[in-house]
Short mmCIF file of C-alpha atoms in Angstrom, two decimals:
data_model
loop_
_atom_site.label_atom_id
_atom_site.label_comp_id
_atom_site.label_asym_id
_atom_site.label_seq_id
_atom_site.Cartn_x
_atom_site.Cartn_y
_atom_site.Cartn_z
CA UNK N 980 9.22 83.68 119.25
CA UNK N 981 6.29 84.29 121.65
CA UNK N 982 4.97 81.43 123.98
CA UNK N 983 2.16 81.00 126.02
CA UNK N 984 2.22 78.42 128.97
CA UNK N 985 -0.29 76.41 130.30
CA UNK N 986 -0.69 73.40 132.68
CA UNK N 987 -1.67 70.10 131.27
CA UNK N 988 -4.52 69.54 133.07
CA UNK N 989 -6.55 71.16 135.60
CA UNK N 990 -9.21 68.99 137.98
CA UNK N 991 -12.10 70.55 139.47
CA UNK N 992 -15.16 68.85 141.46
CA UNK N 993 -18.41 69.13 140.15
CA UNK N 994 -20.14 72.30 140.91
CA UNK N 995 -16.81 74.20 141.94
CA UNK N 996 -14.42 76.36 140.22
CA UNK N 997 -12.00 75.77 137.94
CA UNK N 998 -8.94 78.18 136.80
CA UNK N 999 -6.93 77.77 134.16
CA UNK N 1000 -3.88 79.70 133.63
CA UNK N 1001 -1.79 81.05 130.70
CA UNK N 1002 1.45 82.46 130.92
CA UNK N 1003 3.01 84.63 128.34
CA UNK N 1004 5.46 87.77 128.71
CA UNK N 1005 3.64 90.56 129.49
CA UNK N 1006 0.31 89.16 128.10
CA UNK N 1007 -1.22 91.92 129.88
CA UNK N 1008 -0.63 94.14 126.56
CA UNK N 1009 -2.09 91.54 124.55
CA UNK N 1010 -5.56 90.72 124.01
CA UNK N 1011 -6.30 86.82 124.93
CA UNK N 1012 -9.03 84.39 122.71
CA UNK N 1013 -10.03 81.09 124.65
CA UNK N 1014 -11.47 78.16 123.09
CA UNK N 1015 -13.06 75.21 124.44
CA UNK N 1016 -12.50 71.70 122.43
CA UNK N 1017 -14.28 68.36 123.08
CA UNK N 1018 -13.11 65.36 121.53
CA UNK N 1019 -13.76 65.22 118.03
CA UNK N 1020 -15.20 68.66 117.39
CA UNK N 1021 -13.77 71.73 116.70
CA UNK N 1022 -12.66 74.32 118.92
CA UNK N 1023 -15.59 77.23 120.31
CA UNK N 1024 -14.62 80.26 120.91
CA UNK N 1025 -15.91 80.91 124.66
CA UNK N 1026 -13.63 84.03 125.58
CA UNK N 1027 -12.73 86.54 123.80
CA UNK N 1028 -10.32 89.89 123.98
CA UNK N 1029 -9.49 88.74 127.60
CA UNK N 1030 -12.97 88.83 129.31
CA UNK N 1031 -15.99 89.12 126.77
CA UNK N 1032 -17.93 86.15 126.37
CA UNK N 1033 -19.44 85.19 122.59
CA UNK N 1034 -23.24 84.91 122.54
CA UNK N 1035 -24.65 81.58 124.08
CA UNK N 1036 -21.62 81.11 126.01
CA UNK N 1037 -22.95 80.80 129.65
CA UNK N 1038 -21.56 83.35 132.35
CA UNK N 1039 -20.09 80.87 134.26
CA UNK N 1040 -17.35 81.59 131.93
CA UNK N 1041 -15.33 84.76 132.77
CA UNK N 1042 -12.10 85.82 131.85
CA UNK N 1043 -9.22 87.88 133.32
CA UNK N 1044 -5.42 89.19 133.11
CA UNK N 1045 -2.94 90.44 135.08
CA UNK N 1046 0.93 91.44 133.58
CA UNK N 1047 2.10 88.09 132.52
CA UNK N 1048 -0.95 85.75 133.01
CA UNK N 1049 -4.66 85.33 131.74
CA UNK N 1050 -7.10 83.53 133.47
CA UNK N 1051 -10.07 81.20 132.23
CA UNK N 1052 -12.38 80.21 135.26
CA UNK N 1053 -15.01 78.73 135.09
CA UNK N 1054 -17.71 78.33 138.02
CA UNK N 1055 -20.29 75.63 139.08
CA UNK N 1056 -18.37 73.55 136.95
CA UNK N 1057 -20.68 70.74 134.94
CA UNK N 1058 -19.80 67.31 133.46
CA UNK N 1059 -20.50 68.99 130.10
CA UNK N 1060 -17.84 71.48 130.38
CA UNK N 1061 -15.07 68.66 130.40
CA UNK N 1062 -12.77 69.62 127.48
CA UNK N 1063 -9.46 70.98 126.18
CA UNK N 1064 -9.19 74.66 126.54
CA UNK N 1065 -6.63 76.85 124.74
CA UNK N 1066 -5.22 80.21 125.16
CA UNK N 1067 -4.65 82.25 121.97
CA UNK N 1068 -2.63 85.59 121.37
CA UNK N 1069 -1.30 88.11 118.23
CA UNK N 1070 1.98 88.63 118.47
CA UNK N 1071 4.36 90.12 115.37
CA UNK N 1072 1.28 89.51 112.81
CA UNK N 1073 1.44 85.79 113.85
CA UNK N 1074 -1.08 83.28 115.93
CA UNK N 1075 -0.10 82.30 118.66
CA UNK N 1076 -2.05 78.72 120.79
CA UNK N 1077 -0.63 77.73 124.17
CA UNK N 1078 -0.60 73.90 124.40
CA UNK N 1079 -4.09 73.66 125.67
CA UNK N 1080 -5.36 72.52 129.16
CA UNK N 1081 -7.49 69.70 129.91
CA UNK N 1082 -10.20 70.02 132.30
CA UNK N 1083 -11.27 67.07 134.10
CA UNK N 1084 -14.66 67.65 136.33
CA UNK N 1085 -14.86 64.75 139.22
CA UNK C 77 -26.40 80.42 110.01
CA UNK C 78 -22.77 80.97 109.51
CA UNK C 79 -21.23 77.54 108.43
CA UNK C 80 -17.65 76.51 107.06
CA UNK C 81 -17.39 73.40 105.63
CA UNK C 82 -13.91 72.07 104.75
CA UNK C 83 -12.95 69.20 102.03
CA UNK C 84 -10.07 68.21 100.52
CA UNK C 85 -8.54 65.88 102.27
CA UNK C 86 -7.13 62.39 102.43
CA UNK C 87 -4.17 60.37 102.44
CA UNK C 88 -0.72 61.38 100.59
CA UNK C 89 2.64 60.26 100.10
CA UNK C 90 5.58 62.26 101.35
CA UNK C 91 6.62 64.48 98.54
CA UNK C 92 2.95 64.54 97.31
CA UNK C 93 0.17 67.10 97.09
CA UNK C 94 -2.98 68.22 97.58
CA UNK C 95 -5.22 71.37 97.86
CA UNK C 96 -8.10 71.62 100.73
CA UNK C 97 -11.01 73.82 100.22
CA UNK C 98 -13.33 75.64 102.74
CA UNK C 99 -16.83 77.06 101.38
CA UNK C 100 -18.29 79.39 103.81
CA UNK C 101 -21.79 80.20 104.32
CA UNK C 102 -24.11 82.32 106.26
CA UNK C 103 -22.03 85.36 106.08
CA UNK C 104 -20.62 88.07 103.87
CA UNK C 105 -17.53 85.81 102.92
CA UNK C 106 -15.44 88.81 101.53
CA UNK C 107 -15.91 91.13 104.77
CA UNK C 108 -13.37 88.37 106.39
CA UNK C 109 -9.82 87.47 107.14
CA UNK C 110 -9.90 83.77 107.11
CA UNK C 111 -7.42 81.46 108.54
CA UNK C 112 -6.02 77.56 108.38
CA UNK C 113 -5.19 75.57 111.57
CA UNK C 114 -4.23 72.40 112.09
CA UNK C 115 -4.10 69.62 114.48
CA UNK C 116 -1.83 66.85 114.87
CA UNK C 117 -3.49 63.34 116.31
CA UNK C 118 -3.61 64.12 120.42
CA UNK C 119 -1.70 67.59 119.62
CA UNK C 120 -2.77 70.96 120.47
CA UNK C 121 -3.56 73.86 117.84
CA UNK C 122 -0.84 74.80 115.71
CA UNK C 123 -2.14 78.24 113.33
CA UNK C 124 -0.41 78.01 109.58
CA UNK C 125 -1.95 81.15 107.64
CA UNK C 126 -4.37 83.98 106.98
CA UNK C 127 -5.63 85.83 105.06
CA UNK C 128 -7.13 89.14 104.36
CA UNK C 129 -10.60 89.69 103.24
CA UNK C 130 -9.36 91.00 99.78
CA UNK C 131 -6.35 88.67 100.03
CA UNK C 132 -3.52 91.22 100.00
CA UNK C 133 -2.34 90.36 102.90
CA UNK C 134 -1.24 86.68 103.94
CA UNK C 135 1.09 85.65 106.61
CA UNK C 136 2.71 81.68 107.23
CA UNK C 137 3.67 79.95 109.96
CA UNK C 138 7.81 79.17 109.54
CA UNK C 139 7.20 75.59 109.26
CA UNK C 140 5.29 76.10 105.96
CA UNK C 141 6.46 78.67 103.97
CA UNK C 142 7.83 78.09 100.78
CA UNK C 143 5.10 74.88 101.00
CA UNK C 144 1.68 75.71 101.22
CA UNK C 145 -0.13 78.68 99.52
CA UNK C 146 -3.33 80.13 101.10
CA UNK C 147 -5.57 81.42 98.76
CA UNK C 148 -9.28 82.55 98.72
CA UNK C 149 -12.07 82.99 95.80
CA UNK C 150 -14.38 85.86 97.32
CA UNK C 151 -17.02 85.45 94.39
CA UNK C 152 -16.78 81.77 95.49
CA UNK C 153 -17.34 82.30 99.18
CA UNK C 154 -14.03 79.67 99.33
CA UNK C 155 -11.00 79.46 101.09
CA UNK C 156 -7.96 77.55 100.10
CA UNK C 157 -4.84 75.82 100.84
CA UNK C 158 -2.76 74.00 98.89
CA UNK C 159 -0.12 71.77 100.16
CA UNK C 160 2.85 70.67 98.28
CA UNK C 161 6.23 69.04 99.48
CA UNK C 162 4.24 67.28 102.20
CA UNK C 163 5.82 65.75 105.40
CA UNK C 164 5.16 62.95 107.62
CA UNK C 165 4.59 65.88 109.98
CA UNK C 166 2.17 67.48 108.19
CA UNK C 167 -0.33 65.06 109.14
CA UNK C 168 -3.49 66.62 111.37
CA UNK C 169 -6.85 67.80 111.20
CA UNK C 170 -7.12 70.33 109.16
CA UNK C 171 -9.28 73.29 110.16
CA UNK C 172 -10.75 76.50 108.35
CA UNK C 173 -11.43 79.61 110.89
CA UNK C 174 -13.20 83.12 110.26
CA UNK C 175 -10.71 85.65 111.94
CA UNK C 176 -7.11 86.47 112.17
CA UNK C 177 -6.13 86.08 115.45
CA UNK C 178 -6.23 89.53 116.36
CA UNK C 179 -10.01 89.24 115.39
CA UNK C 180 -10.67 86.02 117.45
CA UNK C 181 -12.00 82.73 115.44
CA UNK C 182 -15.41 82.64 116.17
CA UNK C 183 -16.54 80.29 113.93
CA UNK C 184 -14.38 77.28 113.10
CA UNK C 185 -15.02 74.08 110.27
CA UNK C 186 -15.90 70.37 111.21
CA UNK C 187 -12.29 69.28 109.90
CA UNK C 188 -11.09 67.79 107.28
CA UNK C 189 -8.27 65.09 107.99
CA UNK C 190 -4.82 64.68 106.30
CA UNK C 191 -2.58 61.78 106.36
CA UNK C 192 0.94 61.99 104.81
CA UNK C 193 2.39 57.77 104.72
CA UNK C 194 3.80 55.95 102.47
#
């Protein structure tokens, strides 16, 4: 079955940039959802089809993908954007979550 | 404003049942595949099924099948899933999600918590 990779956690100092990664096989054919989760609420989606960003998601969020990765970055990084974030494919009619990322901002 | 509210759940037995509901709001319910996913306590997201907007179409995560049964009531605006044979395993967060997957979840419920213990 399909996996998608990413790191446990990702630190990034306030008002930098932060890149999280997700590795898949040749996610570069796939489209890739990101959500963002803070503890105790429900996932938002903040990227979606690889690089389009829902409506009142800031642009500080962009997304990209090259043959077996997709990319989440986020710049100027804020206190408020501390959270889980988790990659999310189709694959063979079935959903597919990496194991999520958590973003610390220092 | 589109809204998903989820209820159902609670604490069960292994063995025991029990059917979660999701009324939607704020949107034309029936124009939507909807979808169930769950988190364990300090897990990540696990998907477990969809649906189609008609509900001719429904897919399960291996883990579940022959278990739960996804079902929706268009005229309703509700989703459902009902959860027999439960497992200490089973028990997570339980969330409702407008999408498939392929059409990303872009709006997602508050939650609704299950707890399989004897």
């Amino acid at each position: 079955s399909y996996e998608l990779t990413q790191p446990l956690s990702v630190s990034v100092a306030l008002g930098q940039t932060a890149r999280i990664t997700c590795g898949g096989s040749y996610i570069g054919s796939k489209n890739v959802h990101w959500y963002q989760q803070k503890p105790g609420q429900a996932p938002v989606l903040v990227i979606y089809r690889d690089s389009s960003r829902p409506s009142g998601i800031p642009e500080r969020f962009s997304g990209s993908k090259s043959v077996n990765t997709a990319n989440l970055t986020i710049r100027r990084a804020q206190a408020g954007d501390e959270a889980d974030y988790y990659c999310q494919v189709w694959d063979s009619s079935t959903v597919i979550f990496g194991g999520g990322t958590k973003l610390t901002v220092l | 404003q589109v809204q998903l509210v989820e209820s159902g759940g609670g604490l069960v037995k292994p063995g025991g049942f029990l059917r979660l509901s999701c009324a939607a709001s704020g949107f034309n319910f029936s124009d939507y595949y909807m979808t169930w996913i769950r988190q364990a306590p300090g897990k990540w997201l696990e998907w477990i099924s969809y649906i189609s907007s008609s509900g001719s179409k429904i897919y399960y995560t291996d883990s579940v099948k022959g278990r739960f049964t996804i079902s929706r009531d268009n005229a309703k605006n509700s989703l459902y899933l009902q959860m027999n044979s439960l497992r200490a395993e089973d028990t997570a967060v339980y969330y409702c999600a407008r999408g498939s997957g392929l059409i990303p979840f872009d709006c997602w419920g508050q939650g609704t918590l299950v707890t399989v213990s004897s």
